Amino acid sequence: MPLLRAWFCRLFGLVRKQSREAEMNAEIQQHLDALTERKIAAGMSPKEARNAALREFGGVEQIKERAREQRLWLSADDFLQDLRFGARMLRRSPGFAILAILCLTLGIGTNAAVFSWIEGILIRPYPLVAHQDRMFALGGTTRGETEGHGLSYPDFVDLEKNSTLFESFIVDRIVGTSLSVGDRAERATGGIVSANYFDALGVRPMLGRGFRPEEGTGRNAHPVTVISYLTWQDRYKGDPAIIGKTQYLNGVQHMIIGVAPEKFHGTFIGYSFNFWVPTSMQETFDSTGYKLEDRGARWIESYAFLKPGVTRQQAQAELSSIAQRLENDFPETNRGQGFQLFPLWKTPFNAVGNLSPTLAITTGVAFFVLLIACANVSNLLLARSLLRRHEMTMRLALGAGRRRLIKQLFTEGLLLSAVAAAGGIMVAYWCRNALVLVSPVRTPGITIDYPGQLDWRVLVLSVAVCIGSTMLFALIPAVQASHVDLSGALKSEGSGVVGGSGQSRLRSALVFVQVALSFVLIAGTGLLLRSMVQMQNSDPGFSTRNVVVSAVDLFSSGYKPDRAKIFYEQMLERIRVLPGVQSVALARVRPFSYTIYSSAPLEIEGYQPPRNEQVTADYNQVGEGYFSTIGIPIVAGREFTRNDDENAPPVAIANETMAAKYWPGKKAIGERLKVKDKWIEIVGVAKNANYRTKLEQPTPFFYVPVRQNFVVQNGFIIRTEQSATAIMNAFAREIHALDPNLAPLDTITIQEQVDRMSYTQRLAVTLVAVFGGMALFLAAIGLYAVMSYAVSQSTRELGLRMALGAGVSDLLRLVMSRGLLLTGGGIVLGVVAALTVTRLMGNLLYKVSPRDPLAFGLAFIVMIAVALVACFLPAWRATRIDPVRALRI
């Protein structure tokens, strides 16, 4: 306790320093006056008495210093003094301060922005959700396949009943629908969720309630909904009496029972949900039918919460045990099926899985930018330390220790980085939602959301970056500045352009680092750009020119199958006669869309699968003329015709991969497969195509006629020479002619559809290019600063050369050769580093080698061009030196 009281007393002394100093002076003066009076009373004269009192009392200043040590926290007091002195020095050099703070703000700001994206998208992506450290995505797996899939609802229910290590499971299936309020109808994003959704997440609706347990069961039995705060504000103007009112979702009247909190956007990265409905309403929002009792329909996206103290490995072992039990109990649907837990940053059914590699690379790139910024500021501090040599010499001569000097200079650097960190936090705040700007355009009415989070964790990391960057850029210049040769401090230091002191070599080394890191970033940007070009130019297996896709949401408008068939027949006839239309076909899922293909367990006639393997494949329901319209060649057999309807034998067309896998060495035509207890004959083999992204591996896939497998919701594939806008207008007119209450969802070219699915690559190119541009800018500043300083320090030498006959070209060549030599050394170092680092980008590259010579050559040209510009200005200034004035210096 005495030590604690003394510590608090010293800390409090910093607050009342002046008043305590005055009290101490008054107390010492009082003692001296008392001693003087006693000496005068003893017979001394006032002057003698005063001198005797001072001798008896002792050294006043020494006593004051010992008293200050007892009353003040001296290290903190020194720190405050250094801060005040550092602030004065920065005010005296505004140009230096602004440039240094700008460089550091770019470095710290980019890192803080990336931290906010990682925090808000990967680590803790769901505001207000409790226990995200125990929250995992839950998906299904198929033995022998790398990609996961959803769960069936019966399997989900069995997991809830049989698990002991999990606190709760939730269903969260994203859906798009029409939301109607009065005469206003818009597209909206929602979630089909389990009844325990809000309770498991720890999110309480701000108005009303969440779902009750009984509302999650039954077939279309509970038309209730919880709406988002944004929906409440936009569509209902914040009506406080909203609970109990109704809105139409997919043409079905739902009663509003709750309003979610403002900051809660759902549990699907990439979209902000407008509403939530219980799982009992699944059929209302799914055009492919009722699935709550179908164990083979794997459509659920799910999350699981572990109990406190349970590890992921323990929980995964229990899931595997349950999966084995279900496989034994239900071999027809669960053979080879398992369950897997994914960390939130690897969630397979939203944007996180694709963004993780991009953000990981972006983190490294942002750190490179910080290193370049620190090297830049180090160079500025080294140059500035030469201007302060006299100050450092005087401090050392007056008794200041080198440690005290380093502490002083380090504090000045910390002040710089603290100001820059504040600016960096502001930059991160402005950029927290910047990823949305690069996101593909989606359906109107759908809110895209990639939120960055600036919480205390990001602030702590930013402070750590601030301190770490100070150690990087301030420590070496401080140590260099403290090593002053007192005996020769007043001697002039003449350094030429070619020769140099130790500080010159250190500044050159820092430029090497800047150029090398910049080369790595430019090379990485070149690789990603090359990858994007390759991806855009590669053949996806179908035509991307002169093909337009569109759709009408009949399912949300309440169309039944019979009425929908009539509508599609009439629309196909109307579209075929439109000017410029060559052909048109229906397809339930258009390639490279966000709609999930149908999937089912298969039985292949004559194929004996390996033990414990469940044969499955995705398939699409398409109309006659689909393959010729979209441009997928039929390599064997025939295409679907109008006669392939519900009255004809079931048929299918397999792709080349499926035919080679299940009917190797023979023609697939005439072979049969069984889907959902129905035998289907193969009548054609289609060329392989990409179905979701251009990065996917060839996979078994087949097509069935939409007339034999009709669903209410289908899209239109139109081959036309006209633009998407012209087709959209004509398409809308024809739709209104049939039903004035309908409108096309969106009408775009198939190339635009393909481009939407390359969002991750486009985002990576954008981020690396932006950060690479920052790095290039900083490196150019660093190179310019070094060359400019070298010219200023070599004024006398350059003047002498000119006096002896050196011409303008000679001086230009002399100065620029030094700059290009520095750049060349940095590029060599950068090439070595890039060959190592770019291997980490393999997941983002498409048909491009991490050692692509074109990308490296582009980086070399860019760096040389920037070096020439950065070196030319100081070199040109060197040619303007007046020899007479230079020799007088």
mmCIF file with all atom_site columns, N, CA, C and O in Angstrom, residues 426-462:
data_model
loop_
_atom_site.group_PDB
_atom_site.id
_atom_site.type_symbol
_atom_site.label_atom_id
_atom_site.label_alt_id
_atom_site.label_comp_id
_atom_site.label_asym_id
_atom_site.label_entity_id
_atom_site.label_seq_id
_atom_site.pdbx_PDB_ins_code
_atom_site.Cartn_x
_atom_site.Cartn_y
_atom_site.Cartn_z
_atom_site.occupancy
_atom_site.B_iso_or_equiv
_atom_site.pdbx_formal_charge
_atom_site.auth_seq_id
_atom_site.auth_comp_id
_atom_site.auth_asym_id
_atom_site.auth_atom_id
_atom_site.pdbx_PDB_model_num
ATOM 1   N N  . MET A 1 426 ? -9.299  7.467  -39.464 1.00 0.00 ? 426 MET A N  1
ATOM 2   C CA . MET A 1 426 ? -10.304 8.179  -40.260 1.00 0.00 ? 426 MET A CA 1
ATOM 3   C C  . MET A 1 426 ? -10.380 7.584  -41.670 1.00 0.00 ? 426 MET A C  1
ATOM 4   O O  . MET A 1 426 ? -11.477 7.386  -42.212 1.00 0.00 ? 426 MET A O  1
ATOM 5   N N  . VAL A 1 427 ? -9.229  7.271  -42.259 1.00 0.00 ? 427 VAL A N  1
ATOM 6   C CA . VAL A 1 427 ? -9.211  6.650  -43.584 1.00 0.00 ? 427 VAL A CA 1
ATOM 7   C C  . VAL A 1 427 ? -9.934  5.300  -43.541 1.00 0.00 ? 427 VAL A C  1
ATOM 8   O O  . VAL A 1 427 ? -10.749 4.985  -44.425 1.00 0.00 ? 427 VAL A O  1
ATOM 9   N N  . ALA A 1 428 ? -9.665  4.520  -42.502 1.00 0.00 ? 428 ALA A N  1
ATOM 10  C CA . ALA A 1 428 ? -10.317 3.216  -42.365 1.00 0.00 ? 428 ALA A CA 1
ATOM 11  C C  . ALA A 1 428 ? -11.818 3.373  -42.183 1.00 0.00 ? 428 ALA A C  1
ATOM 12  O O  . ALA A 1 428 ? -12.606 2.575  -42.710 1.00 0.00 ? 428 ALA A O  1
ATOM 13  N N  . TYR A 1 429 ? -12.215 4.392  -41.439 1.00 0.00 ? 429 TYR A N  1
ATOM 14  C CA . TYR A 1 429 ? -13.657 4.628  -41.227 1.00 0.00 ? 429 TYR A CA 1
ATOM 15  C C  . TYR A 1 429 ? -14.340 4.963  -42.554 1.00 0.00 ? 429 TYR A C  1
ATOM 16  O O  . TYR A 1 429 ? -15.429 4.458  -42.844 1.00 0.00 ? 429 TYR A O  1
ATOM 17  N N  . TRP A 1 430 ? -13.692 5.797  -43.368 1.00 0.00 ? 430 TRP A N  1
ATOM 18  C CA . TRP A 1 430 ? -14.272 6.147  -44.669 1.00 0.00 ? 430 TRP A CA 1
ATOM 19  C C  . TRP A 1 430 ? -14.293 4.950  -45.611 1.00 0.00 ? 430 TRP A C  1
ATOM 20  O O  . TRP A 1 430 ? -15.178 4.854  -46.476 1.00 0.00 ? 430 TRP A O  1
ATOM 21  N N  . CYS A 1 431 ? -13.345 4.031  -45.442 1.00 0.00 ? 431 CYS A N  1
ATOM 22  C CA . CYS A 1 431 ? -13.217 2.898  -46.374 1.00 0.00 ? 431 CYS A CA 1
ATOM 23  C C  . CYS A 1 431 ? -13.858 1.615  -45.848 1.00 0.00 ? 431 CYS A C  1
ATOM 24  O O  . CYS A 1 431 ? -13.700 0.562  -46.470 1.00 0.00 ? 431 CYS A O  1
ATOM 25  N N  . ARG A 1 432 ? -14.541 1.687  -44.712 1.00 0.00 ? 432 ARG A N  1
ATOM 26  C CA . ARG A 1 432 ? -15.026 0.445  -44.093 1.00 0.00 ? 432 ARG A CA 1
ATOM 27  C C  . ARG A 1 432 ? -16.025 -0.297 -44.984 1.00 0.00 ? 432 ARG A C  1
ATOM 28  O O  . ARG A 1 432 ? -16.149 -1.521 -44.898 1.00 0.00 ? 432 ARG A O  1
ATOM 29  N N  . ASN A 1 433 ? -16.758 0.411  -45.827 1.00 0.00 ? 433 ASN A N  1
ATOM 30  C CA . ASN A 1 433 ? -17.715 -0.239 -46.726 1.00 0.00 ? 433 ASN A CA 1
ATOM 31  C C  . ASN A 1 433 ? -17.273 -0.139 -48.184 1.00 0.00 ? 433 ASN A C  1
ATOM 32  O O  . ASN A 1 433 ? -18.098 -0.249 -49.092 1.00 0.00 ? 433 ASN A O  1
ATOM 33  N N  . ALA A 1 434 ? -15.976 0.039  -48.404 1.00 0.00 ? 434 ALA A N  1
ATOM 34  C CA . ALA A 1 434 ? -15.475 0.268  -49.765 1.00 0.00 ? 434 ALA A CA 1
ATOM 35  C C  . ALA A 1 434 ? -15.607 -0.967 -50.651 1.00 0.00 ? 434 ALA A C  1
ATOM 36  O O  . ALA A 1 434 ? -15.678 -0.849 -51.869 1.00 0.00 ? 434 ALA A O  1
ATOM 37  N N  . LEU A 1 435 ? -15.659 -2.170 -50.054 1.00 0.00 ? 435 LEU A N  1
ATOM 38  C CA . LEU A 1 435 ? -15.739 -3.382 -50.873 1.00 0.00 ? 435 LEU A CA 1
ATOM 39  C C  . LEU A 1 435 ? -17.035 -3.442 -51.661 1.00 0.00 ? 435 LEU A C  1
ATOM 40  O O  . LEU A 1 435 ? -17.110 -4.106 -52.703 1.00 0.00 ? 435 LEU A O  1
ATOM 41  N N  . VAL A 1 436 ? -18.069 -2.756 -51.184 1.00 0.00 ? 436 VAL A N  1
ATOM 42  C CA . VAL A 1 436 ? -19.341 -2.742 -51.909 1.00 0.00 ? 436 VAL A CA 1
ATOM 43  C C  . VAL A 1 436 ? -19.183 -2.064 -53.262 1.00 0.00 ? 436 VAL A C  1
ATOM 44  O O  . VAL A 1 436 ? -19.865 -2.407 -54.231 1.00 0.00 ? 436 VAL A O  1
ATOM 45  N N  . LEU A 1 437 ? -18.254 -1.093 -53.350 1.00 0.00 ? 437 LEU A N  1
ATOM 46  C CA . LEU A 1 437 ? -18.077 -0.347 -54.589 1.00 0.00 ? 437 LEU A CA 1
ATOM 47  C C  . LEU A 1 437 ? -17.592 -1.234 -55.723 1.00 0.00 ? 437 LEU A C  1
ATOM 48  O O  . LEU A 1 437 ? -17.817 -0.935 -56.902 1.00 0.00 ? 437 LEU A O  1
ATOM 49  N N  . VAL A 1 438 ? -16.919 -2.335 -55.386 1.00 0.00 ? 438 VAL A N  1
ATOM 50  C CA . VAL A 1 438 ? -16.390 -3.228 -56.412 1.00 0.00 ? 438 VAL A CA 1
ATOM 51  C C  . VAL A 1 438 ? -17.324 -4.418 -56.641 1.00 0.00 ? 438 VAL A C  1
ATOM 52  O O  . VAL A 1 438 ? -17.089 -5.237 -57.525 1.00 0.00 ? 438 VAL A O  1
ATOM 53  N N  . SER A 1 439 ? -18.371 -4.522 -55.842 1.00 0.00 ? 439 SER A N  1
ATOM 54  C CA . SER A 1 439 ? -19.266 -5.670 -55.946 1.00 0.00 ? 439 SER A CA 1
ATOM 55  C C  . SER A 1 439 ? -20.065 -5.591 -57.239 1.00 0.00 ? 439 SER A C  1
ATOM 56  O O  . SER A 1 439 ? -20.343 -4.499 -57.748 1.00 0.00 ? 439 SER A O  1
ATOM 57  N N  . PRO A 1 440 ? -20.446 -6.734 -57.799 1.00 0.00 ? 440 PRO A N  1
ATOM 58  C CA . PRO A 1 440 ? -21.222 -6.720 -59.036 1.00 0.00 ? 440 PRO A CA 1
ATOM 59  C C  . PRO A 1 440 ? -22.609 -6.148 -58.813 1.00 0.00 ? 440 PRO A C  1
ATOM 60  O O  . PRO A 1 440 ? -23.161 -6.224 -57.720 1.00 0.00 ? 440 PRO A O  1
ATOM 61  N N  . VAL A 1 441 ? -23.177 -5.566 -59.854 1.00 0.00 ? 441 VAL A N  1
ATOM 62  C CA . VAL A 1 441 ? -24.525 -5.006 -59.759 1.00 0.00 ? 441 VAL A CA 1
ATOM 63  C C  . VAL A 1 441 ? -25.519 -6.159 -59.640 1.00 0.00 ? 441 VAL A C  1
ATOM 64  O O  . VAL A 1 441 ? -25.463 -7.130 -60.370 1.00 0.00 ? 441 VAL A O  1
ATOM 65  N N  . ARG A 1 442 ? -26.426 -6.028 -58.718 1.00 0.00 ? 442 ARG A N  1
ATOM 66  C CA . ARG A 1 442 ? -27.409 -7.091 -58.514 1.00 0.00 ? 442 ARG A CA 1
ATOM 67  C C  . ARG A 1 442 ? -28.818 -6.561 -58.800 1.00 0.00 ? 442 ARG A C  1
ATOM 68  O O  . ARG A 1 442 ? -29.015 -5.436 -59.242 1.00 0.00 ? 442 ARG A O  1
ATOM 69  N N  . THR A 1 443 ? -29.811 -7.357 -58.489 1.00 0.00 ? 443 THR A N  1
ATOM 70  C CA . THR A 1 443 ? -31.194 -7.003 -58.737 1.00 0.00 ? 443 THR A CA 1
ATOM 71  C C  . THR A 1 443 ? -31.594 -5.775 -57.932 1.00 0.00 ? 443 THR A C  1
ATOM 72  O O  . THR A 1 443 ? -31.267 -5.679 -56.749 1.00 0.00 ? 443 THR A O  1
ATOM 73  N N  . PRO A 1 444 ? -32.298 -4.808 -58.531 1.00 0.00 ? 444 PRO A N  1
ATOM 74  C CA . PRO A 1 444 ? -32.752 -3.639 -57.771 1.00 0.00 ? 444 PRO A CA 1
ATOM 75  C C  . PRO A 1 444 ? -33.585 -4.051 -56.563 1.00 0.00 ? 444 PRO A C  1
ATOM 76  O O  . PRO A 1 444 ? -34.366 -5.005 -56.614 1.00 0.00 ? 444 PRO A O  1
ATOM 77  N N  . GLY A 1 445 ? -33.421 -3.311 -55.473 1.00 0.00 ? 445 GLY A N  1
ATOM 78  C CA . GLY A 1 445 ? -34.134 -3.632 -54.246 1.00 0.00 ? 445 GLY A CA 1
ATOM 79  C C  . GLY A 1 445 ? -33.358 -4.525 -53.316 1.00 0.00 ? 445 GLY A C  1
ATOM 80  O O  . GLY A 1 445 ? -33.743 -4.702 -52.161 1.00 0.00 ? 445 GLY A O  1
ATOM 81  N N  . ILE A 1 446 ? -32.240 -5.113 -53.801 1.00 0.00 ? 446 ILE A N  1
ATOM 82  C CA . ILE A 1 446 ? -31.410 -5.980 -52.982 1.00 0.00 ? 446 ILE A CA 1
ATOM 83  C C  . ILE A 1 446 ? -30.244 -5.161 -52.425 1.00 0.00 ? 446 ILE A C  1
ATOM 84  O O  . ILE A 1 446 ? -29.538 -4.489 -53.163 1.00 0.00 ? 446 ILE A O  1
ATOM 85  N N  . THR A 1 447 ? -30.060 -5.200 -51.120 1.00 0.00 ? 447 THR A N  1
ATOM 86  C CA . THR A 1 447 ? -29.010 -4.426 -50.466 1.00 0.00 ? 447 THR A CA 1
ATOM 87  C C  . THR A 1 447 ? -27.751 -5.270 -50.331 1.00 0.00 ? 447 THR A C  1
ATOM 88  O O  . THR A 1 447 ? -27.762 -6.313 -49.676 1.00 0.00 ? 447 THR A O  1
ATOM 89  N N  . ILE A 1 448 ? -26.649 -4.812 -50.965 1.00 0.00 ? 448 ILE A N  1
ATOM 90  C CA . ILE A 1 448 ? -25.367 -5.499 -50.869 1.00 0.00 ? 448 ILE A CA 1
ATOM 91  C C  . ILE A 1 448 ? -24.642 -4.984 -49.635 1.00 0.00 ? 448 ILE A C  1
ATOM 92  O O  . ILE A 1 448 ? -24.631 -3.794 -49.352 1.00 0.00 ? 448 ILE A O  1
ATOM 93  N N  . ASP A 1 449 ? -24.032 -5.894 -48.896 1.00 0.00 ? 449 ASP A N  1
ATOM 94  C CA . ASP A 1 449 ? -23.430 -5.508 -47.616 1.00 0.00 ? 449 ASP A CA 1
ATOM 95  C C  . ASP A 1 449 ? -22.145 -6.283 -47.380 1.00 0.00 ? 449 ASP A C  1
ATOM 96  O O  . ASP A 1 449 ? -22.164 -7.500 -47.234 1.00 0.00 ? 449 ASP A O  1
ATOM 97  N N  . TYR A 1 450 ? -21.016 -5.563 -47.394 1.00 0.00 ? 450 TYR A N  1
ATOM 98  C CA . TYR A 1 450 ? -19.723 -6.127 -46.992 1.00 0.00 ? 450 TYR A CA 1
ATOM 99  C C  . TYR A 1 450 ? -19.170 -5.209 -45.909 1.00 0.00 ? 450 TYR A C  1
ATOM 100 O O  . TYR A 1 450 ? -18.289 -4.385 -46.159 1.00 0.00 ? 450 TYR A O  1
ATOM 101 N N  . PRO A 1 451 ? -19.666 -5.327 -44.687 1.00 0.00 ? 451 PRO A N  1
ATOM 102 C CA . PRO A 1 451 ? -19.379 -4.300 -43.674 1.00 0.00 ? 451 PRO A CA 1
ATOM 103 C C  . PRO A 1 451 ? -18.030 -4.482 -42.995 1.00 0.00 ? 451 PRO A C  1
ATOM 104 O O  . PRO A 1 451 ? -17.671 -5.568 -42.553 1.00 0.00 ? 451 PRO A O  1
ATOM 105 N N  . GLY A 1 452 ? -17.271 -3.402 -42.921 1.00 0.00 ? 452 GLY A N  1
ATOM 106 C CA . GLY A 1 452 ? -16.091 -3.391 -42.067 1.00 0.00 ? 452 GLY A CA 1
ATOM 107 C C  . GLY A 1 452 ? -16.486 -2.978 -40.661 1.00 0.00 ? 452 GLY A C  1
ATOM 108 O O  . GLY A 1 452 ? -17.468 -2.249 -40.468 1.00 0.00 ? 452 GLY A O  1
ATOM 109 N N  . GLN A 1 453 ? -15.758 -3.466 -39.665 1.00 0.00 ? 453 GLN A N  1
ATOM 110 C CA . GLN A 1 453 ? -16.065 -3.152 -38.272 1.00 0.00 ? 453 GLN A CA 1
ATOM 111 C C  . GLN A 1 453 ? -14.879 -2.466 -37.619 1.00 0.00 ? 453 GLN A C  1
ATOM 112 O O  . GLN A 1 453 ? -13.782 -3.028 -37.563 1.00 0.00 ? 453 GLN A O  1
ATOM 113 N N  . LEU A 1 454 ? -15.094 -1.247 -37.138 1.00 0.00 ? 454 LEU A N  1
ATOM 114 C CA . LEU A 1 454 ? -14.043 -0.529 -36.404 1.00 0.00 ? 454 LEU A CA 1
ATOM 115 C C  . LEU A 1 454 ? -14.345 -0.624 -34.912 1.00 0.00 ? 454 LEU A C  1
ATOM 116 O O  . LEU A 1 454 ? -14.781 0.339  -34.284 1.00 0.00 ? 454 LEU A O  1
ATOM 117 N N  . ASP A 1 455 ? -14.119 -1.803 -34.340 1.00 0.00 ? 455 ASP A N  1
ATOM 118 C CA . ASP A 1 455 ? -14.373 -1.984 -32.916 1.00 0.00 ? 455 ASP A CA 1
ATOM 119 C C  . ASP A 1 455 ? -13.053 -1.850 -32.152 1.00 0.00 ? 455 ASP A C  1
ATOM 120 O O  . ASP A 1 455 ? -12.013 -1.488 -32.707 1.00 0.00 ? 455 ASP A O  1
ATOM 121 N N  . TRP A 1 456 ? -13.091 -2.171 -30.862 1.00 0.00 ? 456 TRP A N  1
ATOM 122 C CA . TRP A 1 456 ? -11.908 -1.969 -30.022 1.00 0.00 ? 456 TRP A CA 1
ATOM 123 C C  . TRP A 1 456 ? -10.749 -2.849 -30.469 1.00 0.00 ? 456 TRP A C  1
ATOM 124 O O  . TRP A 1 456 ? -9.580  -2.481 -30.308 1.00 0.00 ? 456 TRP A O  1
ATOM 125 N N  . ARG A 1 457 ? -11.044 -4.002 -31.046 1.00 0.00 ? 457 ARG A N  1
ATOM 126 C CA . ARG A 1 457 ? -9.963  -4.886 -31.500 1.00 0.00 ? 457 ARG A CA 1
ATOM 127 C C  . ARG A 1 457 ? -9.188  -4.238 -32.650 1.00 0.00 ? 457 ARG A C  1
ATOM 128 O O  . ARG A 1 457 ? -7.961  -4.310 -32.703 1.00 0.00 ? 457 ARG A O  1
ATOM 129 N N  . VAL A 1 458 ? -9.930  -3.634 -33.582 1.00 0.00 ? 458 VAL A N  1
ATOM 130 C CA . VAL A 1 458 ? -9.266  -2.954 -34.690 1.00 0.00 ? 458 VAL A CA 1
ATOM 131 C C  . VAL A 1 458 ? -8.459  -1.774 -34.178 1.00 0.00 ? 458 VAL A C  1
ATOM 132 O O  . VAL A 1 458 ? -7.340  -1.515 -34.642 1.00 0.00 ? 458 VAL A O  1
ATOM 133 N N  . LEU A 1 459 ? -9.004  -1.057 -33.191 1.00 0.00 ? 459 LEU A N  1
ATOM 134 C CA . LEU A 1 459 ? -8.275  0.085  -32.636 1.00 0.00 ? 459 LEU A CA 1
ATOM 135 C C  . LEU A 1 459 ? -6.994  -0.374 -31.937 1.00 0.00 ? 459 LEU A C  1
ATOM 136 O O  . LEU A 1 459 ? -5.945  0.269  -32.053 1.00 0.00 ? 459 LEU A O  1
ATOM 137 N N  . VAL A 1 460 ? -7.074  -1.494 -31.197 1.00 0.00 ? 460 VAL A N  1
ATOM 138 C CA . VAL A 1 460 ? -5.878  -2.018 -30.530 1.00 0.00 ? 460 VAL A CA 1
ATOM 139 C C  . VAL A 1 460 ? -4.828  -2.419 -31.560 1.00 0.00 ? 460 VAL A C  1
ATOM 140 O O  . VAL A 1 460 ? -3.631  -2.126 -31.408 1.00 0.00 ? 460 VAL A O  1
ATOM 141 N N  . LEU A 1 461 ? -5.258  -3.091 -32.619 1.00 0.00 ? 461 LEU A N  1
ATOM 142 C CA . LEU A 1 461 ? -4.307  -3.473 -33.669 1.00 0.00 ? 461 LEU A CA 1
ATOM 143 C C  . LEU A 1 461 ? -3.701  -2.240 -34.332 1.00 0.00 ? 461 LEU A C  1
ATOM 144 O O  . LEU A 1 461 ? -2.511  -2.220 -34.661 1.00 0.00 ? 461 LEU A O  1
ATOM 145 N N  . SER A 1 462 ? -4.519  -1.210 -34.513 1.00 0.00 ? 462 SER A N  1
ATOM 146 C CA . SER A 1 462 ? -4.011  0.018  -35.114 1.00 0.00 ? 462 SER A CA 1
ATOM 147 C C  . SER A 1 462 ? -2.977  0.679  -34.217 1.00 0.00 ? 462 SER A C  1
ATOM 148 O O  . SER A 1 462 ? -1.957  1.206  -34.692 1.00 0.00 ? 462 SER A O  1
#
